[in-house]
Amino acid sequence: MLKYIARRVLQVIPVFIGVTLVLFLLQAVIPGDPVKMITGERAMSPALRLQIMKANNLDKPIPVQYVIYVNKLLHGDLGTSYQRGRAVRDMLGEKYPYTVKLAFAAIIIEIIVGIAAGIISAVKRYSFLDVLVTLSTSVLVSVPVFWLGMLLQVFFGILLKQWSGGQIYMPISGAGGLSTDFPDWVYLVLPAITLASVSTAYAARIMRSQLLEIMGADYIRTARAKGLTSQAVIWRHALKNALIPVVTFIGLDLGAMLSGAILTETVYNYPGIGLEIYLAIGRRDWPVVMGGVVLVVVVVMVINLIVDVSYAFLDPRIRYGGAAE
Amino acid sequence: MSKRTRTILAAALALSLVALAFGAAGCTPKRGGTASASDTPVKGGTLSYYVNEPAYIDPYNTQESEGTNVEQSLFDSLTAINPLTSKLEPAAAESWKANSDGTVWTFKLRKGAKFHDGTPVGAKDFKYAWERIANPATDPKNPSVISYHLSPVKGFQEMADGKATDLTGVKVIDDLTLEVTLTESFADFEYVVAHPALAPVPKAAVEKDPKAFAEAPVGNGPFKMSGTWKHDQYIKVVRFDGYYGTKANLDGIDFKIFKDEDTAFREFEAGNIDFTSIPTGKIGASKTKYGVSADGYTVNPKTQVLLGAETAVYYMLMNNTDPILKNPKVRAAISMAINRQALCDTLYEGTRKPATGIVPPGIVGFQPNAWAATKYDLQGAKKMLADAGYPGGAGIPEFSLSFNTGQGHEKVMELVGSDLAKIGIKTKPDGAEWAQYLKQLDAGTYQIGRLGWIADYPIFDNFINPIFQSKSGDNKSKFVDASVDSAITDARKITDGAKRIAAYQDMEKKIGEQTPVAPLTFYAHRHVGSSRVHNLIYSPMGLGAFDKCWIVAPAAKK
């Protein structure tokens, strides 16, 4: 196991170099003058121009710039924003906790609702509940996230408030902190539901099909034959095996959510890393974009590693790096 | 269904709904004062005001209207601009005078004015603040992009070039007297120093931690920071009770940060913010629902929609060095062929107004219909083109219409292109990324382009000098006229305000005869305030005047 983890960690190095190199080259070849990105349209003296280029290392050849960038990166310095004049590390650092909170809230919804709905619809196959789950997952999978977000905003923020005479409503944007009307966690509810919607539907579907497949397997029949109750068969034998693909899916999904949910965060004006990267792309603030993507890549790689390792606990037949059976 | 399955089912359903139910159990917001006669100011309440994420709120680099709105609530400059009349008023300086040719300015500061940290405001704080802006070494990676405000000041160039660390033109005569010497006459300089970015900053607070200062600036204005800037979320300011001037009615202002006006407008409709811009497509409905403000700038209950003109102009650039476009008749024909009213109606729901000159309303001395060639006249345009030697556009190759992509200019160019086709001028759109587009403009490698110009100060000079002075970096049409250059220099010496304005008005008309550019539209507000807001003025410059505003919760619906 340790050997396997070590090998996986070493694999991170080429991926890291590849990603930073591609990104760096991309922003270097995109037309447009970085100095203009810093100073705007106003005319400026050549002396000032040179100073800005020097201070930002833009006067050096691109390979040298790359080496400087990577060196700083390894020392934890992600550079300085072109238009904000702030350290990228600070900018991302203050946003990332929000993304983590949102991702975990969404994952909890996904795990509880997705898995439960999948189990119910598999156990009660072709029942009304099954049809309901199948139907609603089909709808959720096809609804665009931003549209669902806006619907929830209009319903919980505007209509509900009007109908109840201003008594019942929910906050529809931001992350709280300003108004005392709601505790901060309430601000997470609608974004988390929105973010979780599509994945929850997929998780339910995967859970259902896996469980149905396993319920037809020989060892389940054996378990039933030896007189176990239906509950025991499902909980002790079927579920554990059926969960493996679901865990894979949810794990990858967590990775994706931790990389920032651009659509959800923009609709809800939620100050996560997805919104930050989106806004930085819009204003061509390359150091922020680069820093954000590097952060996301690292997070995704770590999550993937954790998911791979967790298989070993779920399925005793999977043993990494050990002797072949 | 077994009992156990039922439990699981119930749990699953409940969990998905519990979150909603819990969240939905909101409470009645407690904001604003109590209802009273609507024209008597009421103390208390917090105004909730939409802004985009500002670039800076530190005067060091306050640049766009978002950051400026926040910054001007925290800081007072030497002079101030009346939000309705655009006339000058005293602010941190109680009086000021210029010498006979407008080269030396003396400002007398108010006694007893304080920064939010309690330290007194003195002349030295202005000198320090201005040097901080003018000196590119303050932040070598991100030098202040608004240092050009100080370019008329003696010693500025030396400092910008890194040859000096002292802004020699700014002298501290005594604690409360500031003397500013300019390199040449500039009688409108009193307007320049009204710019919110030229406010004083307390040296000790800045130097203790410049980064922290940028996140929570300590100013001398009517409001002070409450906590630090929560990026992409909000900036909270509260009334500063040590303020020298009239203290605000409001307890504070929550500047709520949204990435776009669509989300902000939804929050407005949900009753959670008091002032926002109206997204395109919703202007007609908003006018009916909220009522239109009579003067276009003041929000009061039932007259909540603001549509007043802004001090900004959108214009078509024509490259005056192009072999064909250097002919003023061709330029005039192009300008006359554009149906500006149709453009305003189609693209801006009639909010923006057709430009009738280069200087927009809201500028002191604005003259309507300054440029004859801005009048839509298809026949006249055809005749003008024929007079220029290109009847029906014959002999004119296809022009490229350059613009920066992604900001909605595509649609403007489309309409302009189809208008020009009517007089026989063929065009092709040529969109580029902003930075790339600017490069094109600077190098003069374009034929027809577009730009917007937003006033820094509400004066004629702010339009004439940057856009048409032959050496100006912002003269992207490459218009050169020695008589205009000397007229600008002369006008800047006239210390009599009325005479100076007359000189500029005359200049605007003379420039218009050559149609160096084709002004298209004057920008306009499309903003709305909530029904609890009284007397909130949003100036033609796009700045909220918070000092006389008050909030009364409207009477509950029956």
PDB file of C-alpha atoms in Angstrom, chain B residues 111-248:
ATOM      1  CA  LYS B 111      -9.542  73.523  11.078  1.00  0.00           C
ATOM      2  CA  GLY B 112     -10.454  70.558  13.235  1.00  0.00           C
ATOM      3  CA  ALA B 113     -10.997  68.020  10.446  1.00  0.00           C
ATOM      4  CA  LYS B 114      -9.962  64.537  11.527  1.00  0.00           C
ATOM      5  CA  PHE B 115      -9.128  61.205  10.028  1.00  0.00           C
ATOM      6  CA  HIS B 116     -11.155  58.227  11.198  1.00  0.00           C
ATOM      7  CA  ASP B 117      -8.328  57.273  13.553  1.00  0.00           C
ATOM      8  CA  GLY B 118      -8.540  60.675  15.226  1.00  0.00           C
ATOM      9  CA  THR B 119      -5.391  62.241  13.789  1.00  0.00           C
ATOM     10  CA  PRO B 120      -5.914  65.764  12.403  1.00  0.00           C
ATOM     11  CA  VAL B 121      -6.004  66.316   8.632  1.00  0.00           C
ATOM     12  CA  GLY B 122      -3.202  68.650   7.533  1.00  0.00           C
ATOM     13  CA  ALA B 123      -1.628  69.917   4.339  1.00  0.00           C
ATOM     14  CA  LYS B 124       1.167  67.382   4.742  1.00  0.00           C
ATOM     15  CA  ASP B 125      -1.345  64.545   4.407  1.00  0.00           C
ATOM     16  CA  PHE B 126      -2.266  65.776   0.935  1.00  0.00           C
ATOM     17  CA  LYS B 127       1.363  66.021  -0.094  1.00  0.00           C
ATOM     18  CA  TYR B 128       2.016  62.522   1.207  1.00  0.00           C
ATOM     19  CA  ALA B 129      -1.070  61.096  -0.520  1.00  0.00           C
ATOM     20  CA  TRP B 130      -0.225  62.693  -3.841  1.00  0.00           C
ATOM     21  CA  GLU B 131       3.379  61.578  -3.739  1.00  0.00           C
ATOM     22  CA  ARG B 132       2.230  58.090  -2.936  1.00  0.00           C
ATOM     23  CA  ILE B 133       0.196  58.118  -6.161  1.00  0.00           C
ATOM     24  CA  ALA B 134       2.754  59.873  -8.336  1.00  0.00           C
ATOM     25  CA  ASN B 135       5.750  57.827  -7.254  1.00  0.00           C
ATOM     26  CA  PRO B 136       5.941  54.592  -9.280  1.00  0.00           C
ATOM     27  CA  ALA B 137       8.173  53.109  -6.584  1.00  0.00           C
ATOM     28  CA  THR B 138       5.248  52.972  -4.136  1.00  0.00           C
ATOM     29  CA  ASP B 139       4.300  49.601  -5.599  1.00  0.00           C
ATOM     30  CA  PRO B 140       6.690  48.749  -8.439  1.00  0.00           C
ATOM     31  CA  LYS B 141       4.546  45.857  -9.691  1.00  0.00           C
ATOM     32  CA  ASN B 142       1.328  47.840  -9.738  1.00  0.00           C
ATOM     33  CA  PRO B 143       2.056  51.560  -9.966  1.00  0.00           C
ATOM     34  CA  SER B 144      -1.023  53.729  -9.605  1.00  0.00           C
ATOM     35  CA  VAL B 145      -2.897  53.884 -12.889  1.00  0.00           C
ATOM     36  CA  ILE B 146      -4.562  57.135 -11.941  1.00  0.00           C
ATOM     37  CA  SER B 147      -1.392  59.155 -11.385  1.00  0.00           C
ATOM     38  CA  TYR B 148      -2.230  61.095 -14.558  1.00  0.00           C
ATOM     39  CA  HIS B 149      -4.576  63.256 -12.459  1.00  0.00           C
ATOM     40  CA  LEU B 150      -1.439  64.829 -11.042  1.00  0.00           C
ATOM     41  CA  SER B 151       0.314  65.299 -14.373  1.00  0.00           C
ATOM     42  CA  PRO B 152      -0.318  69.080 -14.430  1.00  0.00           C
ATOM     43  CA  VAL B 153       1.647  69.419 -11.150  1.00  0.00           C
ATOM     44  CA  LYS B 154       5.222  70.630 -11.297  1.00  0.00           C
ATOM     45  CA  GLY B 155       7.667  67.838 -10.577  1.00  0.00           C
ATOM     46  CA  PHE B 156       5.244  65.100 -11.566  1.00  0.00           C
ATOM     47  CA  GLN B 157       7.174  64.018 -14.660  1.00  0.00           C
ATOM     48  CA  GLU B 158      10.466  63.774 -12.772  1.00  0.00           C
ATOM     49  CA  MET B 159       8.773  61.608 -10.197  1.00  0.00           C
ATOM     50  CA  ALA B 160       7.034  59.425 -12.785  1.00  0.00           C
ATOM     51  CA  ASP B 161      10.370  58.874 -14.506  1.00  0.00           C
ATOM     52  CA  GLY B 162      11.898  57.751 -11.225  1.00  0.00           C
ATOM     53  CA  LYS B 163      14.263  60.753 -11.038  1.00  0.00           C
ATOM     54  CA  ALA B 164      12.757  62.409  -7.966  1.00  0.00           C
ATOM     55  CA  THR B 165      11.162  61.371  -4.695  1.00  0.00           C
ATOM     56  CA  ASP B 166       9.685  64.773  -3.957  1.00  0.00           C
ATOM     57  CA  LEU B 167       6.697  66.247  -5.770  1.00  0.00           C
ATOM     58  CA  THR B 168       8.283  69.692  -5.950  1.00  0.00           C
ATOM     59  CA  GLY B 169       5.113  71.482  -7.063  1.00  0.00           C
ATOM     60  CA  VAL B 170       3.302  70.647  -3.826  1.00  0.00           C
ATOM     61  CA  LYS B 171       4.332  72.750  -0.852  1.00  0.00           C
ATOM     62  CA  VAL B 172       3.157  72.580   2.721  1.00  0.00           C
ATOM     63  CA  ILE B 173       3.066  76.257   3.724  1.00  0.00           C
ATOM     64  CA  ASP B 174       1.728  75.554   7.204  1.00  0.00           C
ATOM     65  CA  ASP B 175      -0.484  72.937   8.834  1.00  0.00           C
ATOM     66  CA  LEU B 176      -3.564  74.123   7.016  1.00  0.00           C
ATOM     67  CA  THR B 177      -2.186  75.706   3.847  1.00  0.00           C
ATOM     68  CA  LEU B 178      -1.289  73.773   0.733  1.00  0.00           C
ATOM     69  CA  GLU B 179       0.304  75.430  -2.274  1.00  0.00           C
ATOM     70  CA  VAL B 180       0.322  73.670  -5.626  1.00  0.00           C
ATOM     71  CA  THR B 181       2.404  74.897  -8.557  1.00  0.00           C
ATOM     72  CA  LEU B 182       1.583  73.630 -12.030  1.00  0.00           C
ATOM     73  CA  THR B 183       3.904  73.314 -15.008  1.00  0.00           C
ATOM     74  CA  GLU B 184       1.551  75.454 -17.077  1.00  0.00           C
ATOM     75  CA  SER B 185      -1.727  77.319 -16.667  1.00  0.00           C
ATOM     76  CA  PHE B 186      -4.728  75.178 -15.862  1.00  0.00           C
ATOM     77  CA  ALA B 187      -7.640  77.245 -14.634  1.00  0.00           C
ATOM     78  CA  ASP B 188      -9.811  74.138 -14.213  1.00  0.00           C
ATOM     79  CA  PHE B 189      -7.370  72.587 -11.730  1.00  0.00           C
ATOM     80  CA  GLU B 190      -9.870  73.234  -8.927  1.00  0.00           C
ATOM     81  CA  TYR B 191     -12.020  70.525 -10.534  1.00  0.00           C
ATOM     82  CA  VAL B 192      -9.101  68.124 -10.780  1.00  0.00           C
ATOM     83  CA  VAL B 193      -8.505  68.245  -7.027  1.00  0.00           C
ATOM     84  CA  ALA B 194     -12.159  67.325  -6.482  1.00  0.00           C
ATOM     85  CA  HIS B 195     -11.362  63.860  -7.782  1.00  0.00           C
ATOM     86  CA  PRO B 196     -11.935  61.351  -4.964  1.00  0.00           C
ATOM     87  CA  ALA B 197      -8.556  59.719  -5.584  1.00  0.00           C
ATOM     88  CA  LEU B 198      -6.730  62.927  -4.634  1.00  0.00           C
ATOM     89  CA  ALA B 199      -7.890  62.723  -1.024  1.00  0.00           C
ATOM     90  CA  PRO B 200      -5.445  62.911   1.906  1.00  0.00           C
ATOM     91  CA  VAL B 201      -4.212  59.758   3.629  1.00  0.00           C
ATOM     92  CA  PRO B 202      -2.662  59.482   7.107  1.00  0.00           C
ATOM     93  CA  LYS B 203       0.998  58.534   6.678  1.00  0.00           C
ATOM     94  CA  ALA B 204       1.282  56.625   9.953  1.00  0.00           C
ATOM     95  CA  ALA B 205      -1.677  54.370   9.182  1.00  0.00           C
ATOM     96  CA  VAL B 206      -0.464  53.665   5.648  1.00  0.00           C
ATOM     97  CA  GLU B 207       3.106  52.921   6.576  1.00  0.00           C
ATOM     98  CA  LYS B 208       2.211  50.743   9.490  1.00  0.00           C
ATOM     99  CA  ASP B 209       0.820  48.217   7.007  1.00  0.00           C
ATOM    100  CA  PRO B 210       0.112  49.320   3.419  1.00  0.00           C
ATOM    101  CA  LYS B 211      -1.679  46.050   2.638  1.00  0.00           C
ATOM    102  CA  ALA B 212      -4.028  46.381   5.577  1.00  0.00           C
ATOM    103  CA  PHE B 213      -4.661  50.003   4.647  1.00  0.00           C
ATOM    104  CA  ALA B 214      -5.763  48.946   1.159  1.00  0.00           C
ATOM    105  CA  GLU B 215      -8.257  46.538   2.718  1.00  0.00           C
ATOM    106  CA  ALA B 216      -9.617  49.007   5.266  1.00  0.00           C
ATOM    107  CA  PRO B 217      -8.580  52.568   4.383  1.00  0.00           C
ATOM    108  CA  VAL B 218      -8.591  55.245   7.055  1.00  0.00           C
ATOM    109  CA  GLY B 219     -10.072  58.371   5.533  1.00  0.00           C
ATOM    110  CA  ASN B 220     -11.429  61.794   6.418  1.00  0.00           C
ATOM    111  CA  GLY B 221     -14.906  61.371   4.920  1.00  0.00           C
ATOM    112  CA  PRO B 222     -18.426  61.092   6.312  1.00  0.00           C
ATOM    113  CA  PHE B 223     -18.248  57.295   6.707  1.00  0.00           C
ATOM    114  CA  LYS B 224     -15.587  54.968   8.058  1.00  0.00           C
ATOM    115  CA  MET B 225     -14.843  51.315   7.454  1.00  0.00           C
ATOM    116  CA  SER B 226     -16.496  48.752   9.644  1.00  0.00           C
ATOM    117  CA  GLY B 227     -14.242  45.724   9.483  1.00  0.00           C
ATOM    118  CA  THR B 228     -12.294  45.035   6.322  1.00  0.00           C
ATOM    119  CA  TRP B 229     -13.262  44.595   2.693  1.00  0.00           C
ATOM    120  CA  LYS B 230     -14.828  41.161   2.215  1.00  0.00           C
ATOM    121  CA  HIS B 231     -13.820  40.544  -1.342  1.00  0.00           C
ATOM    122  CA  ASP B 232     -16.631  39.629  -3.731  1.00  0.00           C
ATOM    123  CA  GLN B 233     -19.062  39.893  -0.810  1.00  0.00           C
ATOM    124  CA  TYR B 234     -19.411  43.300   0.779  1.00  0.00           C
ATOM    125  CA  ILE B 235     -17.812  46.424   2.157  1.00  0.00           C
ATOM    126  CA  LYS B 236     -19.468  47.842   5.234  1.00  0.00           C
ATOM    127  CA  VAL B 237     -19.082  51.480   6.222  1.00  0.00           C
ATOM    128  CA  VAL B 238     -20.648  53.297   9.167  1.00  0.00           C
ATOM    129  CA  ARG B 239     -21.181  56.981   9.934  1.00  0.00           C
ATOM    130  CA  PHE B 240     -18.090  58.778  11.214  1.00  0.00           C
ATOM    131  CA  ASP B 241     -19.234  60.924  14.115  1.00  0.00           C
ATOM    132  CA  GLY B 242     -16.050  62.974  14.166  1.00  0.00           C
ATOM    133  CA  TYR B 243     -16.763  64.262  10.642  1.00  0.00           C
ATOM    134  CA  TYR B 244     -16.291  68.006  10.224  1.00  0.00           C
ATOM    135  CA  GLY B 245     -19.280  68.518   7.920  1.00  0.00           C
ATOM    136  CA  THR B 246     -22.959  67.718   8.232  1.00  0.00           C
ATOM    137  CA  LYS B 247     -23.241  64.251   9.644  1.00  0.00           C
ATOM    138  CA  ALA B 248     -25.099  61.731   7.529  1.00  0.00           C
TER     139      ALA B 248
END
